[in-house]
Coordinates of C-alpha atoms in Angstrom, one line a residue:
X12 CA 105.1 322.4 183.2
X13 CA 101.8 320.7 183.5
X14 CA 101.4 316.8 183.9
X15 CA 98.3 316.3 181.9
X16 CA 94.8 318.2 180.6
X17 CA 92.9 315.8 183.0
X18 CA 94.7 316.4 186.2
X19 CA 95.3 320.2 185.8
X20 CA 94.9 321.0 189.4
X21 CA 97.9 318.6 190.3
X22 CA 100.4 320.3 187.9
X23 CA 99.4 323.5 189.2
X24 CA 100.1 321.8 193.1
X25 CA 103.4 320.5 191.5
X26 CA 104.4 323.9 190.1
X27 CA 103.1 326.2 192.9
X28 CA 105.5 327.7 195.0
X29 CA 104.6 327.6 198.9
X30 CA 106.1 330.4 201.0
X31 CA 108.3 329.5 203.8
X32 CA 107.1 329.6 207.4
X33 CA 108.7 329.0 210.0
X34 CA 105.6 327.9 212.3
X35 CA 105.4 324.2 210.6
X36 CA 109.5 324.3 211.5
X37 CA 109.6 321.4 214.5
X38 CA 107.4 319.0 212.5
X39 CA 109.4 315.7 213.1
X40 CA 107.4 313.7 211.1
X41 CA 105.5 314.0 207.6
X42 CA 102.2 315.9 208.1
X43 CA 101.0 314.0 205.0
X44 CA 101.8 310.2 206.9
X45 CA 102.5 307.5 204.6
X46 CA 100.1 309.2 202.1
X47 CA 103.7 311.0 200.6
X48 CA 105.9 307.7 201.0
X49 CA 108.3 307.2 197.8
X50 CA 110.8 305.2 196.9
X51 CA 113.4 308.0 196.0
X52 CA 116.7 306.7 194.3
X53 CA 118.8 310.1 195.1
X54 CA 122.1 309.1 196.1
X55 CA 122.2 311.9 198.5
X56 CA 124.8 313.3 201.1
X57 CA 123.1 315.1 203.6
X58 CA 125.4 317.8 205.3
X59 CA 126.4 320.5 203.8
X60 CA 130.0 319.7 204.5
X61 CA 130.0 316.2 203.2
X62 CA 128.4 318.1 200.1
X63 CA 131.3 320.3 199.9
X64 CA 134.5 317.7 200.1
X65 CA 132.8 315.5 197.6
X66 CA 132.5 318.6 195.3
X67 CA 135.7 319.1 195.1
X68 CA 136.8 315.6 195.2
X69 CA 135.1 314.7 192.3
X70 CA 134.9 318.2 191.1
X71 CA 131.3 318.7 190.4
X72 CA 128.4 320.7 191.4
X73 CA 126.3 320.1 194.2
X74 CA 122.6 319.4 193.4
X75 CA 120.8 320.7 196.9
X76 CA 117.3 319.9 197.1
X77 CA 116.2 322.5 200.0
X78 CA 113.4 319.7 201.8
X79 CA 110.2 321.3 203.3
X80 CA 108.3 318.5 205.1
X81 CA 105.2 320.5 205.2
X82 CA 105.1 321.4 201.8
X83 CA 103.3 319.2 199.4
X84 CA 105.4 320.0 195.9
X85 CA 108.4 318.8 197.5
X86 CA 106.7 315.3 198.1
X87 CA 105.5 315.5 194.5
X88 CA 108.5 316.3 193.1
X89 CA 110.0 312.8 195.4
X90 CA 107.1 310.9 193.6
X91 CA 107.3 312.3 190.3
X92 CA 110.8 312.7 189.6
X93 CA 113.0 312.0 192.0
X94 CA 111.9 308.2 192.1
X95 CA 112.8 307.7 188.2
X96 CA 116.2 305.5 187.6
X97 CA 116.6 307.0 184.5
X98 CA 116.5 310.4 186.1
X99 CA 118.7 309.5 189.5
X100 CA 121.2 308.1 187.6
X101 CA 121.9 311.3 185.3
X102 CA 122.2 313.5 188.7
X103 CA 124.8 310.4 190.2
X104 CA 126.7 311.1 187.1
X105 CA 126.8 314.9 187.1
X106 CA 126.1 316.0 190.9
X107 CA 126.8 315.4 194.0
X108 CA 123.2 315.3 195.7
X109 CA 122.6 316.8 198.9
X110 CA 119.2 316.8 201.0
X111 CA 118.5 318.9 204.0
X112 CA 115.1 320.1 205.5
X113 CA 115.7 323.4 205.7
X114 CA 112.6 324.0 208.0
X115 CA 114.3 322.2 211.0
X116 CA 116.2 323.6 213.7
X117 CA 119.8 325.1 213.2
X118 CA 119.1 324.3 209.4
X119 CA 116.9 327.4 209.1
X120 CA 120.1 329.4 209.0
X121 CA 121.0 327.9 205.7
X122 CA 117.8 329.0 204.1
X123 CA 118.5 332.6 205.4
X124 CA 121.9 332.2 204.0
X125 CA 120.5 331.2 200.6
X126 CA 117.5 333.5 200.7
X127 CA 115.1 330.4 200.2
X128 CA 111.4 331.9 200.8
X129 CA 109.5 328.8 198.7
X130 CA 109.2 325.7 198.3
X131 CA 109.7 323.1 196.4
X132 CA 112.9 324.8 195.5
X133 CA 116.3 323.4 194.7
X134 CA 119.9 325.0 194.2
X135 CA 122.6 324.1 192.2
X136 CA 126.1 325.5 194.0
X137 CA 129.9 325.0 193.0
X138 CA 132.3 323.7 195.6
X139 CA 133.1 327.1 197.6
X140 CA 128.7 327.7 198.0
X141 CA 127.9 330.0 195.3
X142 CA 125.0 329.5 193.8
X143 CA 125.1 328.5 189.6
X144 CA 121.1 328.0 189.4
X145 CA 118.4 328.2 191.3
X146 CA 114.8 326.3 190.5
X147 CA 112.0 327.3 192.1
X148 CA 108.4 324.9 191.7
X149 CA 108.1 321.7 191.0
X150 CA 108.9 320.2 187.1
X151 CA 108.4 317.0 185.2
X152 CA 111.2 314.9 184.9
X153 CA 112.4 316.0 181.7
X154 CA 111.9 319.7 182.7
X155 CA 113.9 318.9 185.7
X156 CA 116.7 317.3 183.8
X157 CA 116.6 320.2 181.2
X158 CA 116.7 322.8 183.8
X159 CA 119.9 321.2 185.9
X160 CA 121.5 320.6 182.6
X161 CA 121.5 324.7 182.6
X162 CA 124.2 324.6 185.3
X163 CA 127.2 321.9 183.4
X164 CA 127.5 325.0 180.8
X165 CA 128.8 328.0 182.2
X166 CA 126.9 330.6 179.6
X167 CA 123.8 329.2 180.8
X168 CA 124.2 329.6 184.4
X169 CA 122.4 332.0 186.7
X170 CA 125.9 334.3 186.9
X171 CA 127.3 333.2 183.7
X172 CA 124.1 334.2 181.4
X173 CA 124.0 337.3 183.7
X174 CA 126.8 338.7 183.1
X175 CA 126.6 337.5 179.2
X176 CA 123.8 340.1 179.3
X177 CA 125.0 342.9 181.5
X178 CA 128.4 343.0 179.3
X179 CA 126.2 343.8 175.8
X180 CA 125.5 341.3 174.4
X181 CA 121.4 341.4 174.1
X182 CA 120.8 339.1 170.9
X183 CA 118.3 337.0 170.6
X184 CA 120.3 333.7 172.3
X185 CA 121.5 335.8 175.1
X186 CA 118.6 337.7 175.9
X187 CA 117.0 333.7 176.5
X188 CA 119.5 332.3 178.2
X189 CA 119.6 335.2 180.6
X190 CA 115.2 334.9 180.8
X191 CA 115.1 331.2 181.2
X192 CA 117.3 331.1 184.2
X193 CA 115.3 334.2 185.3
X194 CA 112.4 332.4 184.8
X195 CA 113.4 329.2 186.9
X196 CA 114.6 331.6 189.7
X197 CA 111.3 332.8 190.4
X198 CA 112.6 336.6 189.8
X199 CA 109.7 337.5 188.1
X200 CA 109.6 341.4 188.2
X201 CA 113.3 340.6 186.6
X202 CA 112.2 338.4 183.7
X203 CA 109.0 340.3 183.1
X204 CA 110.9 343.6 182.0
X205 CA 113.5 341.7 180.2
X206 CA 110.5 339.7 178.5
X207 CA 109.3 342.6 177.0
X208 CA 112.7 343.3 175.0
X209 CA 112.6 340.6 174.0
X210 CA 109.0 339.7 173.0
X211 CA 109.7 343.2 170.9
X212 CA 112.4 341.4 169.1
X213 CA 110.1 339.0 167.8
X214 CA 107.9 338.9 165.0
X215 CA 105.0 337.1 165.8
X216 CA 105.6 334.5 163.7
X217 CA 108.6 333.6 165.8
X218 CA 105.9 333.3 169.0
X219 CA 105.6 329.9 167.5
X220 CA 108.9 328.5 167.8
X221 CA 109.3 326.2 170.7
X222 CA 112.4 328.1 172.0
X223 CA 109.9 330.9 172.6
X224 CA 107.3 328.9 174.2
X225 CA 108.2 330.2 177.7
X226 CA 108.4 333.6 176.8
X227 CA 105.5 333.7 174.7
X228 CA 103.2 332.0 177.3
X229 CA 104.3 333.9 180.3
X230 CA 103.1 336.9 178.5
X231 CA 99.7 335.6 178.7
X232 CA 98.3 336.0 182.5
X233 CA 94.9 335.8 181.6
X234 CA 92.1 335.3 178.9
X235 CA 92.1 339.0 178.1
X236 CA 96.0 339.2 177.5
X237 CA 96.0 340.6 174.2
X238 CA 98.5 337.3 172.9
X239 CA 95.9 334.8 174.2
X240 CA 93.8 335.5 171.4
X241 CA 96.9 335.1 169.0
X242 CA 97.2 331.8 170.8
X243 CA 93.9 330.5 170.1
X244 CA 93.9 331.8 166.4
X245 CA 96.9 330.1 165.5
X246 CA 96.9 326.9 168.2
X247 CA 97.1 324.4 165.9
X248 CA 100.4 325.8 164.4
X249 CA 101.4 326.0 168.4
X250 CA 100.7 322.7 169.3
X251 CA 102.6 321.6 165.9
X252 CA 105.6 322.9 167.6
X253 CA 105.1 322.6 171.3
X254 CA 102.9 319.8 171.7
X255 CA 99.5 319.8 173.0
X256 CA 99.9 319.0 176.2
X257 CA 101.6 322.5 176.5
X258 CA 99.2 324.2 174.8
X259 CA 96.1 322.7 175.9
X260 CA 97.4 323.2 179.5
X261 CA 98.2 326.7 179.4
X262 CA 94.2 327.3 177.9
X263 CA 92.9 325.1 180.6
X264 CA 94.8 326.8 183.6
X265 CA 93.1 330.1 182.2
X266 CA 89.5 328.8 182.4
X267 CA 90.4 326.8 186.1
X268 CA 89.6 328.9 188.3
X269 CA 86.4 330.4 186.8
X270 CA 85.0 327.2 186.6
X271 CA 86.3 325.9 190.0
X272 CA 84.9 329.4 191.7
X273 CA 81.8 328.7 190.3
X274 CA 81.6 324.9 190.8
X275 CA 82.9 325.6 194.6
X276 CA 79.7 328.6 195.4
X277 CA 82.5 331.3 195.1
X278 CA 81.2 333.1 192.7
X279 CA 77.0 333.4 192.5
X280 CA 75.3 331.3 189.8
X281 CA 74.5 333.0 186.7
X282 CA 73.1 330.2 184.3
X283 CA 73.5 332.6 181.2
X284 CA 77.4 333.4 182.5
X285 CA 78.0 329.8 183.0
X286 CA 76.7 328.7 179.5
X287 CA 79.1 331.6 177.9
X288 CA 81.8 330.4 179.7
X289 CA 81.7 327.2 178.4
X290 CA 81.1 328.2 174.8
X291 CA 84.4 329.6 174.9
X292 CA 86.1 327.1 176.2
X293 CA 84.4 324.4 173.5
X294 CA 86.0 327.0 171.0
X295 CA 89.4 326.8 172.6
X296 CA 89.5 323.8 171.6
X297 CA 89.6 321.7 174.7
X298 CA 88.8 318.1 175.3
X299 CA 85.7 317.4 176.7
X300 CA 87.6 315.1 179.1
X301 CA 89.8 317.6 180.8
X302 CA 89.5 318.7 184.1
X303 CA 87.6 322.2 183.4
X304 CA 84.7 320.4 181.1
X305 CA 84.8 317.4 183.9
X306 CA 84.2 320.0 186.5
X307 CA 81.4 321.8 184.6
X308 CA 78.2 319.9 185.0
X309 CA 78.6 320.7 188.8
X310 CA 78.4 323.9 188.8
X311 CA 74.7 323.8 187.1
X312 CA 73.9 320.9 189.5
X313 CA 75.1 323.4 192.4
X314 CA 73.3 326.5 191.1
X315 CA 70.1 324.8 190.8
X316 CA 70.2 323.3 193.9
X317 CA 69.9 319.7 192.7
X318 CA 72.3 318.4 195.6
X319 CA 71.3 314.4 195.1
X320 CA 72.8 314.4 191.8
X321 CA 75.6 316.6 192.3
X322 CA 76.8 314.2 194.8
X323 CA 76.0 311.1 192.9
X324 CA 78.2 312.9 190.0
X325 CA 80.9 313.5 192.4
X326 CA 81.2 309.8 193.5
X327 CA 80.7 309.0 189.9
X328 CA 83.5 311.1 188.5
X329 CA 85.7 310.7 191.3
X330 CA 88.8 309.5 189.5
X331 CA 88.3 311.7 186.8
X332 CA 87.9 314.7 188.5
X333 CA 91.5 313.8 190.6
X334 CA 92.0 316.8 193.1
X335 CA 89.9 318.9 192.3
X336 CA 87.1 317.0 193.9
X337 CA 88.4 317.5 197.4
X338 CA 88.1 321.3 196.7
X339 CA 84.6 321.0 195.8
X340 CA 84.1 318.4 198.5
X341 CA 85.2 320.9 201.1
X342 CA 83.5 324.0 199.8
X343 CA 79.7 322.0 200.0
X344 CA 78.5 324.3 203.0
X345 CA 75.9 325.0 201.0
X346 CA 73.7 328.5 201.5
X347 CA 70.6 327.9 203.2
X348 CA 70.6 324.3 203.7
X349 CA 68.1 321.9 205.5
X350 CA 69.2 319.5 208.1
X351 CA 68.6 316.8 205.8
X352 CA 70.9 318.0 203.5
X353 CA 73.7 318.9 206.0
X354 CA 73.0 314.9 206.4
X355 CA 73.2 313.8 203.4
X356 CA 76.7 316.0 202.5
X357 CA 77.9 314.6 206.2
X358 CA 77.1 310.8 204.4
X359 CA 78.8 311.2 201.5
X360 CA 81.6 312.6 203.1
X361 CA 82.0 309.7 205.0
X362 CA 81.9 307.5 202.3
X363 CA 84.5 309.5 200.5
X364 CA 86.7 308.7 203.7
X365 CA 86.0 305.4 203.4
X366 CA 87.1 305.0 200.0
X367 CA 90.4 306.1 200.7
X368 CA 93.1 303.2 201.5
X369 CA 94.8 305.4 204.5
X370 CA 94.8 308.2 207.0
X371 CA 96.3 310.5 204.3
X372 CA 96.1 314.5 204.4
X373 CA 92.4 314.0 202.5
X374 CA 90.8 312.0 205.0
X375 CA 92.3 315.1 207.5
X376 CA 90.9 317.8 205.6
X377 CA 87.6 316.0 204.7
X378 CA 87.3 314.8 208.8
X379 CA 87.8 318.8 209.7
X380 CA 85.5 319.9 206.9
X381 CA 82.9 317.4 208.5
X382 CA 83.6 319.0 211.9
X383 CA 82.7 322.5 210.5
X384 CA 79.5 321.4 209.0
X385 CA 78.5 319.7 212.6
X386 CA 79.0 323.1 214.4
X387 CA 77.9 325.7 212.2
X388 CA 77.9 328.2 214.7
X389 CA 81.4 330.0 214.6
X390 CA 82.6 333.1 212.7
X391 CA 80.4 334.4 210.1
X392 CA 81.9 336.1 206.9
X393 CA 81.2 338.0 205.0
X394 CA 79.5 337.0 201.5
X395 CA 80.4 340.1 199.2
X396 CA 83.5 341.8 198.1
X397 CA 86.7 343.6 200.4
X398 CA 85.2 347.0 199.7
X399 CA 81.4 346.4 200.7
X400 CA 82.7 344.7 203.9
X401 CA 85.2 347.9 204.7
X402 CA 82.2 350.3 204.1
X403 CA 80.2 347.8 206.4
X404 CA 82.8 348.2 209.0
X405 CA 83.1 351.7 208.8
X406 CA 79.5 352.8 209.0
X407 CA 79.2 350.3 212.1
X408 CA 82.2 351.6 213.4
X409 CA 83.6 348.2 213.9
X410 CA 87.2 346.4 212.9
X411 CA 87.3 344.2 210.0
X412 CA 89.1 340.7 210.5
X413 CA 90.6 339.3 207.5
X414 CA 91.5 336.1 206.7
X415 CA 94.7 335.8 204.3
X416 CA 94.5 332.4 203.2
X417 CA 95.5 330.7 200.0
X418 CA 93.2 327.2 198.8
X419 CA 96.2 325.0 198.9
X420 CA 97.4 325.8 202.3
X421 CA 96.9 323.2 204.9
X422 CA 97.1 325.3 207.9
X423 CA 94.7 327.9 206.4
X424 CA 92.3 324.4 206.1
X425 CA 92.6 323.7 209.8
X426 CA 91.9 327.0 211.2
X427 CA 88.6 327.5 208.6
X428 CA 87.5 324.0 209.7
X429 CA 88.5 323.5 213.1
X430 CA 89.1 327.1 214.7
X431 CA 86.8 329.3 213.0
X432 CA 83.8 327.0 213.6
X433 CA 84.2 327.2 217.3
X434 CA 80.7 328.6 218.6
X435 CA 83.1 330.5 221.6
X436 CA 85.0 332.0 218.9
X437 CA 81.9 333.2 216.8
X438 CA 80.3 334.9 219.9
X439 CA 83.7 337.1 219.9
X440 CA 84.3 337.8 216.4
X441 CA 80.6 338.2 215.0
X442 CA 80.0 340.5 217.9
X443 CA 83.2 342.9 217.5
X444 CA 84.3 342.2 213.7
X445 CA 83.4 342.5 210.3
X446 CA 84.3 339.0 209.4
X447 CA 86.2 339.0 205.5
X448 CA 87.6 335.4 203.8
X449 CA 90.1 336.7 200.8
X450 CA 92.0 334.5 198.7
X451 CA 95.3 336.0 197.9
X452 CA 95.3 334.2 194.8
X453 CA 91.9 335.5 193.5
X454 CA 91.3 339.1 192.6
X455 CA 90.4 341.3 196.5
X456 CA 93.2 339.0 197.5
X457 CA 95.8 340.5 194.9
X458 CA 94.6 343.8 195.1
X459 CA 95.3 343.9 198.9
X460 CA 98.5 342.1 199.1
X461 CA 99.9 345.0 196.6
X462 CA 99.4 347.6 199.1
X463 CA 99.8 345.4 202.5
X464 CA 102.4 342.3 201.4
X465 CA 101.3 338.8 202.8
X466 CA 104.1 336.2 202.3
X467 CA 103.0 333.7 204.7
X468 CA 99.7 331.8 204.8
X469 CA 97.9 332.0 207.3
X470 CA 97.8 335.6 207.9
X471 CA 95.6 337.3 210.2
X472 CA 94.6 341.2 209.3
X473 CA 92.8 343.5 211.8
X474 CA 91.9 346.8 209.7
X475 CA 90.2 349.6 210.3
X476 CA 87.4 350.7 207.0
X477 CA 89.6 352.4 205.9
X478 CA 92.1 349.8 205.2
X479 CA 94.9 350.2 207.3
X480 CA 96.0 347.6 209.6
X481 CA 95.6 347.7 213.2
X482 CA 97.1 344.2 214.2
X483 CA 98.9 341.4 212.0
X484 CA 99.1 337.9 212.8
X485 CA 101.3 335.4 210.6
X486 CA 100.7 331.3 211.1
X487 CA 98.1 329.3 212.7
X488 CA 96.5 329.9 215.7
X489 CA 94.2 327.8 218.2
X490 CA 91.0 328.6 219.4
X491 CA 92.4 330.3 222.8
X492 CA 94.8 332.8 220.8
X493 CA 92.2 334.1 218.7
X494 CA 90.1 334.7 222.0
X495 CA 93.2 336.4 223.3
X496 CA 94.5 338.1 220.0
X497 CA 90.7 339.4 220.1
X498 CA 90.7 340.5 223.5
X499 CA 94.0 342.6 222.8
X500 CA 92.8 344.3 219.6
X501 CA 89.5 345.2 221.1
X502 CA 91.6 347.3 224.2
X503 CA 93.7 349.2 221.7

C-alpha cells in the first residue's frame, strides 16, 4: 500500500510495523496530543468479553484492532480509514468491532496471548478466540476492506488457506491464497520460501497480472533485484494493470532512502554520485513532483554548503515535501558550522514551530532538536562505518557504545536530542567509549541485528571490538541512568 508518489514517506509510516515495547505501557494519554484526534465511526465493543457474547449472538467474527497509543500507524490508520462511513459501515455489517490498547496494564496479557509484537496490527477471531487472520501495518481503505474480506470465506482464512496448502493442493490459486494471508501476517521468512515456488510457476509474462502484483513486487528488495529491471523494462505494461500509483510507488520507495541519506548528511556528498542517481531515477520514469525528485535539489544545496537557500527551499517546499521535511529539519547539525549558521538553523526552526497550528509531536521533536543544537557538547559519534569504529575501539582498548535506533522512533528522537547532548553525559561516554549511531534499517544496522537481534527501539549495545556484547539496554533512558549504566559497565 502506498497513499501517493508525493507523500511517499507517509505510506511508508502508515505501512511500517513498530515493535512492541512495553516501556511506553502506562502512557495515559496520547503522546501525539490532539495532533492524532479523529473522528472514528467504529462501532466498537471494548472488552474482550462483550466481544465474545456478541460474536456468538450475532454469529460473526470479531474485528480486534490491537490499540498502541504510542505508535503512530495506529493513529493513521484512525485517520485514514477508520473515520470513512463507507468503510465503518461494511465492518458494522460483517463484525463485531472490538478496541483495546493492548499496551496498558493487565491488557498486556492479551498481546502475549496473541503473540502481538507490532503495531498497527489488527486480528480477526471467531467466537471461541482463534485467530481467522491476522494484519499487520497499516492499509488504505480499500486494502483494509479487501484484506478483512479474506476472513468471511473460509478458504481464504489464515487456517483455512493453510491447511488448503499443507493437504496438496499447491496450484496456482492455492499457492496465493495461502501467500497473501502470509503476507498480511507479517510471516515473512514463511511467505518468502513459498514465494519462490511460486514465482517459479510463473512465466514472466504472468508477473504482469494484477493477482501477482504482491508476489511479483515483494521479490524486488532493492534496485539491484534482478526483477526490478524487468519492472522498469516493461512498466508501462505494469501500470496498465496495476495502476500507477502502485508502480510508481514501489520505484520511488527504492530510490527513498538514497536520496533522503544524502539529503539528511548520512551519506558524504559526491556531486558525480548524486547526478547518476538522479539520471536513473528520470529513466524510471518518475514524476518530477514526487517526493524523491522534491527532495533532490537539497542534497546539492547541502553538499555545497549553500545553507541560505537550502533553508529558503525548505520553507518554500514545505507542503510539498510533507514529512520528509521534518527528517531533513532534524538532521541540519551541519559538519563544521559557524555560530551564525547554528543561528540561522535555530531561526528557521523556530519559524517552522510557528507555522504549525498546535503542540503536535513536530513541534516536540523540532523543540528537542533545537535543544541539541544549543548544547553541542554531549556524546560524540562516530562519523564512519560499524567496522572502522570496532577496529578504533580495539586498538584503543576501549568499549564501543551503540546506539540501536530506527528514524521513526520517537523515543530514539528524545534520547539523541535531549539525553545524548547532555555535556555531563559526553564527558562520560567520549572519555570511556567509542561512540557508534546505527540505523537498523540501513545497511551496518541489518548486518548487526542478523547476528545480535534488536526488536525494540531504543536499544543500547555495549561491545567489545570484537563485537560481542558486554551490556544490553532495551527502552529509553534519562540522563542519570546512562551515568549509572556507564558507571556499571566500566567496573565489569
Amino acid at each position: 500500500m502506498k497513499l501517493n508518489c508525493r507523500n511517499v514517506l507517509m505510506a511508508l509510516i502508515l505501512l511500517v510495523i513498530c515493535p512492541f515495547n512495553n516501556s511506553h505501557a502506562q502512557q495515559a494519554e496520547s503522546v501525539y496530543g490532539d495532533a492524532v484526534k479523529a473522528e472514528v465511526k467504529m462501532n466498537y465493543v471494548y472488552t474482550m468479553e462483550e466481544a465474545f457474547k456478541k460474536a456468538r449472538e450475532l454469529n460473526k467474527p470479531i474485528f480486534f484492532n490491537c490499540f498502541a497509543d504510542w505508535a503512530m500507524p495506529c493513529h493513521l490508520m484512525n485517520k485514514a480509514v477508520f473515520s470513512d462511513r463507507e468503510f465503518c459501515d461494511y465492518m458494522d455489517k460483517h463484525f463485531v468491532n472490538l478496541f483495546i490498547d493492548v499496551t496498558q496494564g493487565e491488557n498486556t496479557d492479551i498481546a502475549k496471548k496473541y503473540d502481538i509484537q507490532y503495531f498497527a496490527h489488527f486480528l480477526i477471531l471467531d467466537s471461541d478466540g482463534n485467530v481467522l487472520l491476522r494484519i499487520v501495518g497499516g492499509r488504505e481503505k480499500e486494502d483494509m476492506k479487501a484484506a478483512v474480506s479474506l476472513a468471511l470465506n473460509p478458504k481464504t482464512t489464515l487456517p483455512g488457506a493453510e491447511q488448503i496448502y499443507q493437504s496438496g493442493k499447491r496450484g496456482k490459486k492455492e499457492t496465493r491464497n495461502y501467500l497473501t494471508v502470509l503476507n498480511l501476517a507479517n510471516e515473512n521468512k514463511k511467505f518468502m520460501e513459498i514465494n519462490k515456488e511460486y514465482i517459479r510457476m510463473l512465466k514472466p509474462k504472468e508477473y504482469l497480472r494484477k493477482e501477482n502484483w504482491v508476489t511479483f513486487s515483494s521479490t524486488i528488495s532493492n534496485k539491484e533485484s534482478e526483477n526490478f529491471n524487468y519492472l522498469i523494462a516493461h512498466k508501462e505494461k505494469f501500470v496498465k494493470a496495476n495502476g500507477a500509483k502502485k508502480v510508481n510507488s514501489l520505484i520511488e520507495s527504492l530510490y527513498y532512502w538514497d536520496i533522503m541519506n544524502y539529503a539528511m548528511g548520512k551519506t558524504p556528498y559526491d556531486k558525480m554520485k548524486v547526478i547518476e542517481l538522479n539520471n536513473e531515477i528520470q529513466k524510471a520514469g518518475l514524476s518530477d513532483t514526487c517526493n524523491v525528485c522534491r527532495v533532490y535539489p537539497i542534497i546539492h544545496l547541502r553538499g555545497e554548503r549553500k545553507y541560505d537557500e537550502m533553508l529558503d527551499y525548505l520553507t518554500k517546499n514545505a507542503s510539498q515535501l510533507g514529512v520528509s521535511k521534518l527528517y531533513i529539519d532534524t538532521s541540519l547539525e551541519l559538519p563544521d558550522m559557524s555560530g551564525e549558521t547554528r543561528g540561522k538553523i535555530i531561526n528557521y526552526l523556530n519559524a517552522c514551530i510557528e507555522a504549525q497550528k498546535d503542540d503536535s509531536g513536530v513541534v516536540k521533536q523540532l523543540k528537542a532538536f533545537i535543544y541539541k543544537l544549543e548544547h553541542p557538547n554531549g556524546i560524540i559519534f562516530e562519523k564512519g562505518n560499524l567496522a572502522e569504529a570496532m577496529a578504533k575501539a580495539k586498538k584503543e582498548g576501549k568499549l564501543l557504545f551503540v546506539d540501536c535506533y530506527t528514524i521513526w522512533c520517537g523515543p530514539c528522537k528524545r534520547m539523541s536530542n535531549q539525553v545524548f547532548v547532555q555535556e555531563a553525559v559526553g564527558a562520560v561516554y567520549n572519555k570511556q567509549f567509542i561512540n557508534v549511531k546505527l540505523d537498523m534499517e540501513q545497511k551496518d544496522g541489518i548486518e548487526l541485528n542478523k547476528k545480535h537481534p534488536v526488536t525494540s527501539y531504543p536499544t543500547l549495545l555495549f561491545m567489545d571490538g570484537d563485537g560481542n556484547i558486554v551490556k544490553k539496554i532495551i527502552g529509553a533512558q534519562n540522563a542519570d541512568n546512562l551515568l549509572k549504566i556507564a558507571s556499571e559497565v566500566i567496573k565489569q
